[in-house]
Every structure is written in structure tokens, then in C-alpha cells.
PDB file of C-alpha atoms in Angstrom:
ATOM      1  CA  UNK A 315       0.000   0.000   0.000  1.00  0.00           C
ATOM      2  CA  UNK A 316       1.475   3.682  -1.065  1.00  0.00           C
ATOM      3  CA  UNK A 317       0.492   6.601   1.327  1.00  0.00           C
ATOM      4  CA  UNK A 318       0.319   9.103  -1.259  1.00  0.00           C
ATOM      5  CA  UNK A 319      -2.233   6.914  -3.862  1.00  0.00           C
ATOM      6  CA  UNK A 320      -5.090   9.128  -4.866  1.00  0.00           C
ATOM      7  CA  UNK A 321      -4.095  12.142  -3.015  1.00  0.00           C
ATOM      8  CA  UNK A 322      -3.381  14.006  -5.854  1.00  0.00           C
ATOM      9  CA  UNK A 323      -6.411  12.523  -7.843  1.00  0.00           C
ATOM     10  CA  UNK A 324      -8.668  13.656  -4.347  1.00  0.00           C
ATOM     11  CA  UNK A 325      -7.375  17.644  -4.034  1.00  0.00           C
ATOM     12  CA  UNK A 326      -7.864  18.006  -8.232  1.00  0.00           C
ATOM     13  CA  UNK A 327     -11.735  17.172  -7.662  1.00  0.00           C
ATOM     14  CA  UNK A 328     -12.069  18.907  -4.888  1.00  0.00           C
ATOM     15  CA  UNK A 329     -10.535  22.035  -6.603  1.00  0.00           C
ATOM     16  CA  UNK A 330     -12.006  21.320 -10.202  1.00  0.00           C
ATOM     17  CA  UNK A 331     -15.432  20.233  -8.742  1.00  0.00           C
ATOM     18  CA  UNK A 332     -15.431  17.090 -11.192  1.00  0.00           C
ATOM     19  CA  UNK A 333     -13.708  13.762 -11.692  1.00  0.00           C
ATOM     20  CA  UNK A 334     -13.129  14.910 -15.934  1.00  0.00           C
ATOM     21  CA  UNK A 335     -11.719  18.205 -15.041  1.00  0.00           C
ATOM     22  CA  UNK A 336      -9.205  16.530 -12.713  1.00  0.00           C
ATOM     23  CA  UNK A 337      -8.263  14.294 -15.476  1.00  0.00           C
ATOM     24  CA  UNK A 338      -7.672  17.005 -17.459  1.00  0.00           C
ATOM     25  CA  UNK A 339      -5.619  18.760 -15.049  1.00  0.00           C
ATOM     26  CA  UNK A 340      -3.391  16.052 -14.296  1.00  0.00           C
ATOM     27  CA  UNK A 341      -2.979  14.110 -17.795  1.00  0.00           C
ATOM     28  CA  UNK A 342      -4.643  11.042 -17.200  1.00  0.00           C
ATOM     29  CA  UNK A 343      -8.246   9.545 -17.795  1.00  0.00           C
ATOM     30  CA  UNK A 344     -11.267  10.172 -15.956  1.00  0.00           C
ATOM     31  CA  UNK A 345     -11.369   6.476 -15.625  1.00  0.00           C
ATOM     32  CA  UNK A 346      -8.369   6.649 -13.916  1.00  0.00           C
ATOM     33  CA  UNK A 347      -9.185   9.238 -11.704  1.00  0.00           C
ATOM     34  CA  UNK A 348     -12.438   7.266 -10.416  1.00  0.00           C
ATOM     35  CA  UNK A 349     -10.249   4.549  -9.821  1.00  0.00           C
ATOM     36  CA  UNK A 350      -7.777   5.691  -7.764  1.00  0.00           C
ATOM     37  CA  UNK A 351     -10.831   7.827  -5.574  1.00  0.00           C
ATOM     38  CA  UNK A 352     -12.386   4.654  -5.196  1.00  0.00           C
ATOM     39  CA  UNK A 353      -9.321   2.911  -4.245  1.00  0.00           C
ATOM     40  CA  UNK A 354      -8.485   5.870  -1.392  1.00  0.00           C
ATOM     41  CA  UNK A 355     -12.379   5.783  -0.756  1.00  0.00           C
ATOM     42  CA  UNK A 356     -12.177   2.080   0.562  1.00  0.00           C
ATOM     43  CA  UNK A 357      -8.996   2.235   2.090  1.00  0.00           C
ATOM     44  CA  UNK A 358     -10.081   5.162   4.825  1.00  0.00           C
ATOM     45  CA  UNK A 359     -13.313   3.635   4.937  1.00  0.00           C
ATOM     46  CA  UNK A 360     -14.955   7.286   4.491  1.00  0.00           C
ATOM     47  CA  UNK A 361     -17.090   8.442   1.944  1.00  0.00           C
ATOM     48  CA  UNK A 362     -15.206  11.736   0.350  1.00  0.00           C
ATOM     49  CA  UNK A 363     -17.883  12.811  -2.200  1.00  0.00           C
ATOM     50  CA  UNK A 364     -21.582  13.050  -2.963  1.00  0.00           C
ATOM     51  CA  UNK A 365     -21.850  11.661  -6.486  1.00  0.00           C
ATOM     52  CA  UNK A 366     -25.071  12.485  -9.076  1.00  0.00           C
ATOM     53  CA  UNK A 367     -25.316  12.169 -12.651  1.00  0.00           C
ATOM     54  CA  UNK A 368     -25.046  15.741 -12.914  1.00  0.00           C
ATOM     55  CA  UNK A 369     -22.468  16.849 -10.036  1.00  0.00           C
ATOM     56  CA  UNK A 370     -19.949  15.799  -7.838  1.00  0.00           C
ATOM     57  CA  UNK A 371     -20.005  17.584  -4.160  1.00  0.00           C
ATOM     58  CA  UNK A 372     -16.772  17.240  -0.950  1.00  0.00           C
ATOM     59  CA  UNK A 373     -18.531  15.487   2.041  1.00  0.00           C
ATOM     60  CA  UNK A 374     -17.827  17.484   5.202  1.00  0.00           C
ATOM     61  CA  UNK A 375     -15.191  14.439   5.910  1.00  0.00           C
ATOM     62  CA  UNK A 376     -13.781  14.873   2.721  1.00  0.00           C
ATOM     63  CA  UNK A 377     -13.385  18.734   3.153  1.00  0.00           C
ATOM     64  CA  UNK A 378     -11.630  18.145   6.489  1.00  0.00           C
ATOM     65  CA  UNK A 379      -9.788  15.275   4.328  1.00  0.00           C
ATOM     66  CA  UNK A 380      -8.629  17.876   1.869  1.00  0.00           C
ATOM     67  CA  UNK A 381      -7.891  20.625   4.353  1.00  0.00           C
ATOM     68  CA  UNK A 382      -5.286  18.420   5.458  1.00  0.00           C
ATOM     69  CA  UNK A 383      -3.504  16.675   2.801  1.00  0.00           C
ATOM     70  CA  UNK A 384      -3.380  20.129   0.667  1.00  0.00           C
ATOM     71  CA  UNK A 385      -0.466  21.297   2.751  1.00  0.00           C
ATOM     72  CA  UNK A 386       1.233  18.328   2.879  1.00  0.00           C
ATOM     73  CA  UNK A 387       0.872  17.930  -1.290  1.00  0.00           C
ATOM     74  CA  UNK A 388       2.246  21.580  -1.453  1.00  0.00           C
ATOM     75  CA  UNK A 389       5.207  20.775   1.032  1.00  0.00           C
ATOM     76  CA  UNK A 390       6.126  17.800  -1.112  1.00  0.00           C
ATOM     77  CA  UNK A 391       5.422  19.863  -4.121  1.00  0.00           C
ATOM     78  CA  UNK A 392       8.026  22.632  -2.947  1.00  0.00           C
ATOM     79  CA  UNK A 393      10.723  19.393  -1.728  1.00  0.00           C
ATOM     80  CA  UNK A 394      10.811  18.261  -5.407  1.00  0.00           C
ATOM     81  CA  UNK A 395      11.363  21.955  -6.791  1.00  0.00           C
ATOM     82  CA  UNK A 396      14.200  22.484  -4.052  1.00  0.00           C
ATOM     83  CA  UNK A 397      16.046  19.447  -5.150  1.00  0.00           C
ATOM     84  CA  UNK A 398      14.769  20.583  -9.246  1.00  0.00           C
ATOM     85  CA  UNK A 399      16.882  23.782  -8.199  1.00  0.00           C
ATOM     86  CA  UNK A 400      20.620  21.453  -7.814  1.00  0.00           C
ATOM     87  CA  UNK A 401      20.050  20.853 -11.864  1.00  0.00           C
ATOM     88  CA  UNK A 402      22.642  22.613 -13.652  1.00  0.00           C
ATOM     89  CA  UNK A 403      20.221  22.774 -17.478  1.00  0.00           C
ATOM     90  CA  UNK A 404      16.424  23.438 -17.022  1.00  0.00           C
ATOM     91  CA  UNK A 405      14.296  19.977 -18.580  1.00  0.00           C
ATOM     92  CA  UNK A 406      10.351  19.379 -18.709  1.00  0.00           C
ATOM     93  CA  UNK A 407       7.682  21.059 -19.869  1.00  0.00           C
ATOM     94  CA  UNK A 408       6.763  24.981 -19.416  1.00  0.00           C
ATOM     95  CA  UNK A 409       3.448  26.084 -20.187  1.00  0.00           C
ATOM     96  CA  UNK A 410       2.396  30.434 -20.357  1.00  0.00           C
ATOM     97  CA  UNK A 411      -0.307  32.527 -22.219  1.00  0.00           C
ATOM     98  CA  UNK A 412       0.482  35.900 -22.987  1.00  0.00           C
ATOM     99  CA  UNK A 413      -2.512  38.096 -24.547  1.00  0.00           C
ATOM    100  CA  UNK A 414      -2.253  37.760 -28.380  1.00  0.00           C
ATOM    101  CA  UNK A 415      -0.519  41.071 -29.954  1.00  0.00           C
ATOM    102  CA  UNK A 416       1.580  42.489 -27.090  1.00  0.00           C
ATOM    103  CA  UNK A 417       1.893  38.064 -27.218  1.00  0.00           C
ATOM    104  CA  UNK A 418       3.050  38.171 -30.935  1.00  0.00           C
ATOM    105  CA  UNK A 419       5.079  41.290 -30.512  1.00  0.00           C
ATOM    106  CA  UNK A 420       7.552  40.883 -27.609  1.00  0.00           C
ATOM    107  CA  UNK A 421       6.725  37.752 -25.742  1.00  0.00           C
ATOM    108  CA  UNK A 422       6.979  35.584 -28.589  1.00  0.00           C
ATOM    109  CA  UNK A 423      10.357  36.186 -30.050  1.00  0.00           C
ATOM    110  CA  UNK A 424      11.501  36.300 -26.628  1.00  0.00           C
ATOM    111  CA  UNK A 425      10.377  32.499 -25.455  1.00  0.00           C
ATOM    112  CA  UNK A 426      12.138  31.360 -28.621  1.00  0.00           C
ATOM    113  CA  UNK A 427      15.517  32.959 -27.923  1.00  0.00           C
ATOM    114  CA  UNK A 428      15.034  31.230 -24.537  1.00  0.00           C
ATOM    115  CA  UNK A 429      14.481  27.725 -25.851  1.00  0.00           C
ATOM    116  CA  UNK A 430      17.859  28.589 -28.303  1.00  0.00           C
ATOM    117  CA  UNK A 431      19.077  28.442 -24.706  1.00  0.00           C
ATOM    118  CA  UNK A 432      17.133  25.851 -23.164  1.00  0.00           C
ATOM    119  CA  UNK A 433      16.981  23.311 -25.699  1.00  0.00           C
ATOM    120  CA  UNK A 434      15.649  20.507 -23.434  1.00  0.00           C
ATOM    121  CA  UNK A 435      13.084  22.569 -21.946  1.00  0.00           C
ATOM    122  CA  UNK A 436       9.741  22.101 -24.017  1.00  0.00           C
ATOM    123  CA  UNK A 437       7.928  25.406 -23.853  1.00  0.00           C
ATOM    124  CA  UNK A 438       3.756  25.926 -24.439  1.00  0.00           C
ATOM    125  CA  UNK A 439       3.025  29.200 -25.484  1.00  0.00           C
ATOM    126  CA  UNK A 440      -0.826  30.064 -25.781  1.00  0.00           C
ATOM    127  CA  UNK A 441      -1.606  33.552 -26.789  1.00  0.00           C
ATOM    128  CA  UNK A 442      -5.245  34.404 -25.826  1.00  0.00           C
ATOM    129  CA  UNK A 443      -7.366  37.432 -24.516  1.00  0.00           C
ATOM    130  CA  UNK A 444      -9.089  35.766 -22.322  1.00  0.00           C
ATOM    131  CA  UNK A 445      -7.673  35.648 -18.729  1.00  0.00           C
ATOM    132  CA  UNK A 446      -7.363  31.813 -18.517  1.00  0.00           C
ATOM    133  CA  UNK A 447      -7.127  30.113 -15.510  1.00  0.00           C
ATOM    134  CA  UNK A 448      -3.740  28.865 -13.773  1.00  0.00           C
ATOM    135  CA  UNK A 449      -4.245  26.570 -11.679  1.00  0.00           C
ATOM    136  CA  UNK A 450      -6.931  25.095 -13.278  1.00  0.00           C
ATOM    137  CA  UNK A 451      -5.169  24.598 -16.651  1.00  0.00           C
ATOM    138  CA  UNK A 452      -1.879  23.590 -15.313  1.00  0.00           C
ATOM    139  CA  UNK A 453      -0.239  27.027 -16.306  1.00  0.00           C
ATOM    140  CA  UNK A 454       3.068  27.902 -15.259  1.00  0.00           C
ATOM    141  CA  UNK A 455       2.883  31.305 -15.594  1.00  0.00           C
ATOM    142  CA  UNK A 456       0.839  34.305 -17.392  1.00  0.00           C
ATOM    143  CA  UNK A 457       1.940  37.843 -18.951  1.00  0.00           C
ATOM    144  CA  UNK A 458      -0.480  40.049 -17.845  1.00  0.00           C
ATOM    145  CA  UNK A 459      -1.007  43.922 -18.607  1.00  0.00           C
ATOM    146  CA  UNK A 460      -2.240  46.698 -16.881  1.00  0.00           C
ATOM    147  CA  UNK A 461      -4.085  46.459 -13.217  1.00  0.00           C
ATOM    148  CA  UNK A 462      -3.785  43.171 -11.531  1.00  0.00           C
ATOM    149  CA  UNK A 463      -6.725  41.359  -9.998  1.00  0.00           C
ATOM    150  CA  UNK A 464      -5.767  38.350  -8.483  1.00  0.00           C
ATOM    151  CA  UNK A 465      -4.151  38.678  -5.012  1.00  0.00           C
ATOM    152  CA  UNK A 466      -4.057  35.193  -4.630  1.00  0.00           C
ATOM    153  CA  UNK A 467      -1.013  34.674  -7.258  1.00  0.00           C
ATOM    154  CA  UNK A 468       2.706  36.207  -7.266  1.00  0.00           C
ATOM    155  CA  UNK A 469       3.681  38.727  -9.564  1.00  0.00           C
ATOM    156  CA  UNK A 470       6.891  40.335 -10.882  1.00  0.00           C
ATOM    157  CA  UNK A 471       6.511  43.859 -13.037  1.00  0.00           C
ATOM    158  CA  UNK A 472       8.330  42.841 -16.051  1.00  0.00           C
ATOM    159  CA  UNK A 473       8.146  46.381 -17.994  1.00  0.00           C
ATOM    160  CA  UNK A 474       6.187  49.727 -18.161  1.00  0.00           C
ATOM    161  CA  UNK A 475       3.041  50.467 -20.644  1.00  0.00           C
ATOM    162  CA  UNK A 476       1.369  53.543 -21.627  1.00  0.00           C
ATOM    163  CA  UNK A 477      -2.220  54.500 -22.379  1.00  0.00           C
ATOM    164  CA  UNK A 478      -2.168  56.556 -24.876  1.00  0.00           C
ATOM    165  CA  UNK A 479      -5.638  58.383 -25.563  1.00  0.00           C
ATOM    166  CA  UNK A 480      -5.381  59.846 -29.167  1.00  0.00           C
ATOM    167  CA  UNK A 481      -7.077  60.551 -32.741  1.00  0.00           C
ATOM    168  CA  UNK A 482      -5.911  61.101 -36.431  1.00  0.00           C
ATOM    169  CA  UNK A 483      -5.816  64.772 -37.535  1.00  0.00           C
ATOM    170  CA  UNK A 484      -8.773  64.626 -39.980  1.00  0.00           C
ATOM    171  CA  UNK A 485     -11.426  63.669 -36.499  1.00  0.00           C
ATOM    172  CA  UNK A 486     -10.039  66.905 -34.137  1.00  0.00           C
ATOM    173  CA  UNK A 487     -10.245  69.329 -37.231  1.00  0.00           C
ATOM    174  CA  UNK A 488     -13.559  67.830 -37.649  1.00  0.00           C
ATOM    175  CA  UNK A 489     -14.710  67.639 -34.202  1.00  0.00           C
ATOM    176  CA  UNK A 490     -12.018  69.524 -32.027  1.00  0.00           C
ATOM    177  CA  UNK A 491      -9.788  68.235 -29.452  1.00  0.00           C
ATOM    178  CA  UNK A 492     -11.425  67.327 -25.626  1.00  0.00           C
ATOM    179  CA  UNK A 493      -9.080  69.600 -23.339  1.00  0.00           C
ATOM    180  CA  UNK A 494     -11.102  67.709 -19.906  1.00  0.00           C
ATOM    181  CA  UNK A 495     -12.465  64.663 -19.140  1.00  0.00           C
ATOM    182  CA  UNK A 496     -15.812  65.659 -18.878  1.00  0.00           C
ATOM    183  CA  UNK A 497     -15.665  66.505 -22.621  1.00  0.00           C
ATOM    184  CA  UNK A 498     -15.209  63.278 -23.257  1.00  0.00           C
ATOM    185  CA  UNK A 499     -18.903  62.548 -23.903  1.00  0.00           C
ATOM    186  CA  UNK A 500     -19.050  65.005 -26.303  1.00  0.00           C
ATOM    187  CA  UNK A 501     -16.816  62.885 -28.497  1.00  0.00           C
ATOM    188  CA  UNK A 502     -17.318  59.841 -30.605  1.00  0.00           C
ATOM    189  CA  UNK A 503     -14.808  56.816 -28.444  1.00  0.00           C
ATOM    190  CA  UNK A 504     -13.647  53.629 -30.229  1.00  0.00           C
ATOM    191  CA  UNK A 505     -14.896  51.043 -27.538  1.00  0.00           C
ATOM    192  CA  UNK A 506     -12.425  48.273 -26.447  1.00  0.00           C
ATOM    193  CA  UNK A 507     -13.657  44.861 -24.624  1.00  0.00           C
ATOM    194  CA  UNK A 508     -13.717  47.443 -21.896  1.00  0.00           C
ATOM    195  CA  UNK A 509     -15.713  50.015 -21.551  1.00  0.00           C
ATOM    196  CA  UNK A 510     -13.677  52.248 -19.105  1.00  0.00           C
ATOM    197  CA  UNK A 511     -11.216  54.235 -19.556  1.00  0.00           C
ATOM    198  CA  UNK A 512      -8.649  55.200 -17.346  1.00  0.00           C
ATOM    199  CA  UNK A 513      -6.786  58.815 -16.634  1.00  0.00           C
ATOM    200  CA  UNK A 514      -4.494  60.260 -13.820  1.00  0.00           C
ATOM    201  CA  UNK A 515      -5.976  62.817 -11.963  1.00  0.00           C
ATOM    202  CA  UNK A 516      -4.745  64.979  -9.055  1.00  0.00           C
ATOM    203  CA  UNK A 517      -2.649  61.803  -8.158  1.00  0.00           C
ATOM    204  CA  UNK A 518      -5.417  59.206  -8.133  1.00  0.00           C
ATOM    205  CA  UNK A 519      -6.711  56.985 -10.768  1.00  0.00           C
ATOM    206  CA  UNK A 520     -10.077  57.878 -12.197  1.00  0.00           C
ATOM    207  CA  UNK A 521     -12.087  55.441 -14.774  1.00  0.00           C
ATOM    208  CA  UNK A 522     -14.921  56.901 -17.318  1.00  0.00           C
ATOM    209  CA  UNK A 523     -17.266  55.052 -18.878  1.00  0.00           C
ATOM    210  CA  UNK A 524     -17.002  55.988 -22.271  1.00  0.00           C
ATOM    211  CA  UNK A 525     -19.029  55.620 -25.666  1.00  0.00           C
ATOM    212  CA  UNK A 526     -19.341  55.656 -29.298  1.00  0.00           C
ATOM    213  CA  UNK A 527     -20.151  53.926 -32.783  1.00  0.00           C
ATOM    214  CA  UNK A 528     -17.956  50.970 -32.991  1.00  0.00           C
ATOM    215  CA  UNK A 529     -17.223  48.257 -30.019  1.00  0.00           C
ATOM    216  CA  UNK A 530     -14.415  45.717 -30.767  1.00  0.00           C
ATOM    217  CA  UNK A 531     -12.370  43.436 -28.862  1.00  0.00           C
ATOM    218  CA  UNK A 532      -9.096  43.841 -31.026  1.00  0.00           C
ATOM    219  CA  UNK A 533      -6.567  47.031 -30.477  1.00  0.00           C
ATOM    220  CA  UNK A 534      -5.383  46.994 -34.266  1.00  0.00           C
ATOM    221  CA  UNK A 535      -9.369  47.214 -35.597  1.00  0.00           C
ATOM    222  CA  UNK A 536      -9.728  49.902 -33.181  1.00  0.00           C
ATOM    223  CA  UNK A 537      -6.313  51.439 -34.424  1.00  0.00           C
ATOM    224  CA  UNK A 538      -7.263  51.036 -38.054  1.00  0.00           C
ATOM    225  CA  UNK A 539     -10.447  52.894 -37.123  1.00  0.00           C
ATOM    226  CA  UNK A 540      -8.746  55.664 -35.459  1.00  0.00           C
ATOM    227  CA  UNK A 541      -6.186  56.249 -38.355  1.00  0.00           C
ATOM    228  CA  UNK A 542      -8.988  56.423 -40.562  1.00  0.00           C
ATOM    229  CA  UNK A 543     -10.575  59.328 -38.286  1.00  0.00           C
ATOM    230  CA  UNK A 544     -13.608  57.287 -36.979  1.00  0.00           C
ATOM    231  CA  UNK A 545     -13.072  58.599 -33.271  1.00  0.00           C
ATOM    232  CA  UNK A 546     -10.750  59.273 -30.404  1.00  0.00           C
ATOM    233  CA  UNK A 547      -9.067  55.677 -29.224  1.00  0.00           C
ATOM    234  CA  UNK A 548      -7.041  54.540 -25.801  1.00  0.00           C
ATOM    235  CA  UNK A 549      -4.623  52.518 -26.977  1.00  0.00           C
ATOM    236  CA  UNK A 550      -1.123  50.760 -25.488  1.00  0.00           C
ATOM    237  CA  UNK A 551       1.933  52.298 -26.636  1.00  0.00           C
ATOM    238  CA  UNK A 552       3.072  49.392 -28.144  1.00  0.00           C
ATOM    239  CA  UNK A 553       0.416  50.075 -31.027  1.00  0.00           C
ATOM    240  CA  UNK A 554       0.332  53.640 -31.073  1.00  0.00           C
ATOM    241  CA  UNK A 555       3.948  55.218 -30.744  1.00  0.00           C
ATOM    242  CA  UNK A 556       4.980  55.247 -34.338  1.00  0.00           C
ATOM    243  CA  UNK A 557       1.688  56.832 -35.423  1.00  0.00           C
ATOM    244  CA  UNK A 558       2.085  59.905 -32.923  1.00  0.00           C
ATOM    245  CA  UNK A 559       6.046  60.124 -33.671  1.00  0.00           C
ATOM    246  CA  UNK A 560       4.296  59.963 -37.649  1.00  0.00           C
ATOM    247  CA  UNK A 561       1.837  62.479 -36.952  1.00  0.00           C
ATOM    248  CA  UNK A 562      -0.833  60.404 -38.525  1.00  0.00           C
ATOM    249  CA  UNK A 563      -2.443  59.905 -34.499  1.00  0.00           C
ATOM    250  CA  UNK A 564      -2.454  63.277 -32.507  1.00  0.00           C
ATOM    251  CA  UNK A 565      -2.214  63.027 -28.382  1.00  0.00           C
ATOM    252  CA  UNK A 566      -5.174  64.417 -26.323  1.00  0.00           C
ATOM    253  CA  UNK A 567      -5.840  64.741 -22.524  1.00  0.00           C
ATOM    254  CA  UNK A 568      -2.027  64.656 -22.121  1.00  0.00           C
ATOM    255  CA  UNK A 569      -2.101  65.972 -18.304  1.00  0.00           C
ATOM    256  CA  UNK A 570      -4.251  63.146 -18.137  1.00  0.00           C
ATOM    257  CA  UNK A 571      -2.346  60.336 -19.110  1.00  0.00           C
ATOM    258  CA  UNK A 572      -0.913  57.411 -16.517  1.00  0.00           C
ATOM    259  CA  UNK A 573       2.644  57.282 -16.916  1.00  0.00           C
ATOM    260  CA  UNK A 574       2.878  53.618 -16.465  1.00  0.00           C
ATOM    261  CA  UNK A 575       0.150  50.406 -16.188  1.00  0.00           C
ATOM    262  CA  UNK A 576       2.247  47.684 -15.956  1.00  0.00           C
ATOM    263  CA  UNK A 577       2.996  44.537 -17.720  1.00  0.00           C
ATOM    264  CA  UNK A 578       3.644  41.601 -15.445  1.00  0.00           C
ATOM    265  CA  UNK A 579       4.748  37.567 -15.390  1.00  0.00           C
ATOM    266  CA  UNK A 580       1.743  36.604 -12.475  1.00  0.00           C
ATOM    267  CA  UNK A 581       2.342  32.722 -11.583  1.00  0.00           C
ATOM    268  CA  UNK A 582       1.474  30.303  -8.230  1.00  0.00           C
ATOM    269  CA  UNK A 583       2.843  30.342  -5.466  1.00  0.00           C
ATOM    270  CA  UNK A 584       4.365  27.187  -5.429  1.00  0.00           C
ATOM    271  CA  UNK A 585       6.084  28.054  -8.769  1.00  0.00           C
ATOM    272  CA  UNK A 586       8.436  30.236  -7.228  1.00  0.00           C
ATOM    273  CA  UNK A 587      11.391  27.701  -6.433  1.00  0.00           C
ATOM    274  CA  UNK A 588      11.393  26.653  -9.657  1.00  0.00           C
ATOM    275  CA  UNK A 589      14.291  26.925 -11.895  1.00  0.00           C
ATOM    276  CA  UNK A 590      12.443  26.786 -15.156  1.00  0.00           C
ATOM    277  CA  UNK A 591      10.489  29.671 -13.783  1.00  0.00           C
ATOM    278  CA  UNK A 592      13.633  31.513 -12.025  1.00  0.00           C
ATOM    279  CA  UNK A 593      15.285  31.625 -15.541  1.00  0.00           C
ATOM    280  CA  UNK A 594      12.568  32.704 -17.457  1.00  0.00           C
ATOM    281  CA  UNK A 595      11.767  35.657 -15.558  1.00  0.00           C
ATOM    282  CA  UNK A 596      14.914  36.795 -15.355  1.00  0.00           C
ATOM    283  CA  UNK A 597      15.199  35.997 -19.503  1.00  0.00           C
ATOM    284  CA  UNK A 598      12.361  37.802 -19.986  1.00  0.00           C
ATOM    285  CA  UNK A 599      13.201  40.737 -17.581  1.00  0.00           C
ATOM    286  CA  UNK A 600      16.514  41.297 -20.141  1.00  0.00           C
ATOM    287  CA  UNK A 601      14.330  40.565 -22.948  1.00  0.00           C
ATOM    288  CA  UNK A 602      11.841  43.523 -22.701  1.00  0.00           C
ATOM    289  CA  UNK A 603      14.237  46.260 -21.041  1.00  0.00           C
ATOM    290  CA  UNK A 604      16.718  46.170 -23.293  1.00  0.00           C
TER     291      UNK A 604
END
């Protein structure tokens, strides 16, 4: 009899709320995953979850179960990493998702000058807009930009962005230039997937809800639509900087503008020992400052 059989099967349902999504997050079959619960099931003699056709709920033993035998799955978790860290080369499997242009543009080019160096690592890169989850989906780590949300993961700031709010020449002489924020409703706004916008003012941030004729959920339609004097935009400098050093976008609400809204590597906690990890945030660190 192993101590440690279906432990780690037993914490991913718990945390995924089903036997397929534990599967999933561990590489193996649902089948497999039944059987090993089953197998831990019989040997405690306690029943650790309600089971339906449609559900699968913790039993109060099996939540007292999984309070503690999380730790100790974490502490052996960490133990492996520690003795990971005495491996002179990086090896395995590293899995990120970056958001898909600022994804394509720097992050990109950047993992593959890493695996130049790293040629036994074998790296997963999924660009997406969506916020996918980490833990859930086995992710090692996530590029994230602007405000962070979740407290419950460690971050390092990797580099600086701008917001840039600005318009092509042909929309102010049409419609004139908003001087405050207030005139902002006045004017017709290129809508991102959000629907805020947000300024620096009198040392605090400040979001407004802004407005216009065309919602989209990707920065280069928006730019596209800017350049061709649609509306006023609020765009990352990474899309915008060589159109206002061109002149064909024009700043507005300078005094306005935050000076920096972060883009940042966000990862578990009990990533943090590991080498793989270590390396790559330093890699990338070099990468996007120089």
C-alpha cells in the first residue's frame, strides 16, 4: 500500500469540482481518476464525495480530508522543486499565455531565444485574450497587462506600458480636441472589450465610462479605425507610438495620461522555487528592457 495513492487525484476534484476536469488537469483519464478515488475511498473507509449524474459535491469528511492533505501535497510539491533547483540545465515542460498582440510582438520572439538556450526545456506558449485560468489549466505562468486582480497569485513587473488616448488629424479638425475629461462625452470613443477608460488625476486613478459607434475586442481594428478618423481611441503604446512620432495619431488629454500600467509575469505560489520559472523571468526581464 502507497500513502500518497489518490491524493493528488482527491485535491484536483475537490478544486475542479469534477472527476473529468481533474483528469484534465493532471494528464490522465477520468477512468483513472475514479479509480484511484475509489481505491483511497475504501482504504479510509470514508465516503469523500456526494456523487449524481449531474455533479460531484466534498462530504464534510472529505473537506476536512482535503484541508489536510493540501499542505502536505504543497510541502512535497516545494521538496521536489528544491532538489529541481541542484540541476545545472532546465528539462520538462513549461506552459504560459500571454494576450495575443503584445503576445506576438515581444513575448513571442523572446520564449524562442530562450528555448535557443534551453533546448531541453519544451515550452507551451498560448496567446489568448481571455484571462485563462492557472491553476486550473496547469499554467506555469501568465503575462499580464495593466491592473492586476488576483491577489491570490505572485507577480513580478516585467516592464512599463502607456495609455495613450489619441485621434488622427482629420477627427479633431472635424470635431475639435477634448481639453477635460468631462468633454469626453461630447466625443465619438472607439470602444475596447472594456468600456472604461482610465486617466491620472490629481494623483489618483479615475475610470470613465465611455461611448461611441464601434465596439471591438481587437486594439489593431480599433487602431485602423482611429487612423482612418472614426473617433478618439485609448490605446497601449506598443500600437500607437509610431503613429504619434508619424503624426498620422495626434495626443489628447495629455495631463491626463498614466505614466505607467504595468505589464507583469503573475504565476502560483508554489512556482516560485522553480528553476524553469527563475530563468525565465529573469530571460524575460533582459528581454523587454533592453
Amino acid at each position: 500500500m502507497f500513502i500518497w495513492d489518490g491524493i493528488s487525484e482527491f485535491i484536483a476534484v475537490v478544486e475542479t469540482g469534477s472527476f473529468t476536469a481533474a483528469g484534465k488537469r493532471l494528464g490522465i483519464s477520468t477512468a483513472q481518476v475514479s479509480r484511484q478515488i475509489n481505491s483511497l475511498e475504501t482504504r479510509l473507509a470514508l465516503k469523500l464525495f456526494y456523487r449524481t449524474t449531474r455533479r460531484v459535491t466534498v462530504t464534510e469528511t472529505g473537506q476536512l480530508y482535503y484541508q489536510q492533505c493540501k499542505p502536505l501535497i504543497e510541502g512535497l510539491e516545494e521538496a521536489e522543486l528544491v532538489i529541481s533547483n541542484l540541476q545545472a540545465t532546465p528539462r520538462g515542460k513549461l506552459k504560459l499565455t500571454a494576450p495575443v498582440t503584445y503576445g506576438e510582438r515581444a513575448i513571442a520572439p523572446a520564449i524562442n531565444r530562450f528555448c535557443l538556450q534551453y533546448p531541453e526545456l519544451e515550452v507551451e506558449l498560448q496567446l489568448s485574450n481571455r484571462k485563462l485560468d492557472l491553476v486550473d489549466e496547469n499554467f506555469d505562468l501568465a503575462i499580464r497587462l495593466g491592473q492586476l486582480a488576483d491577489s491570490s497569485m505572485m507577480a513580478k513587473k516585467l516592464h512599463s506600458r502607456r495609455q495613450y488616448v489619441c485621434a488622427a488629424p482629420t477627427y479633431l479638425n472635424a470635431k475639435g480636441a477634448p481639453h477635460s475629461l468631462s468633454e469626453l462625452g461630447q466625443h465619438n470613443c472607439l470602444v475596447g472589450s472594456v468600456s472604461h477608460w482610465r486617466f491620472a488625476q490629481t494623483g489618483k486613478m479615475r475610470t470613465i465610462k465611455v461611448k461611441g459607434s464601434l465596439q471591438c475586442n481587437s486594439g489593431k481594428a480599433l487602431l485602423d479605425a482611429a487612423l482612418l478618423g472614426i473617433g478618439i481611441v485609448q490605446l497601449p503604446d506598443y500600437y500607437v507610438a509610431e503613429h504619434l512620432k508619424q503624426g498620422t495619431l495626434v495626443e489628447v488629454l495629455r495631463p491626463f495620461r498614466q505614466e505607467d500600467d504595468g505589464i507583469w509575469a503573475v504565476y502560483p505560489h508554489n512556482r516560485h522555487l522553480s528553476p524553469k520559472i527563475r530563468l525565465l523571468l529573469e530571460h524575460l526581464d533582459h528581454e523587454l528592457n533592453r
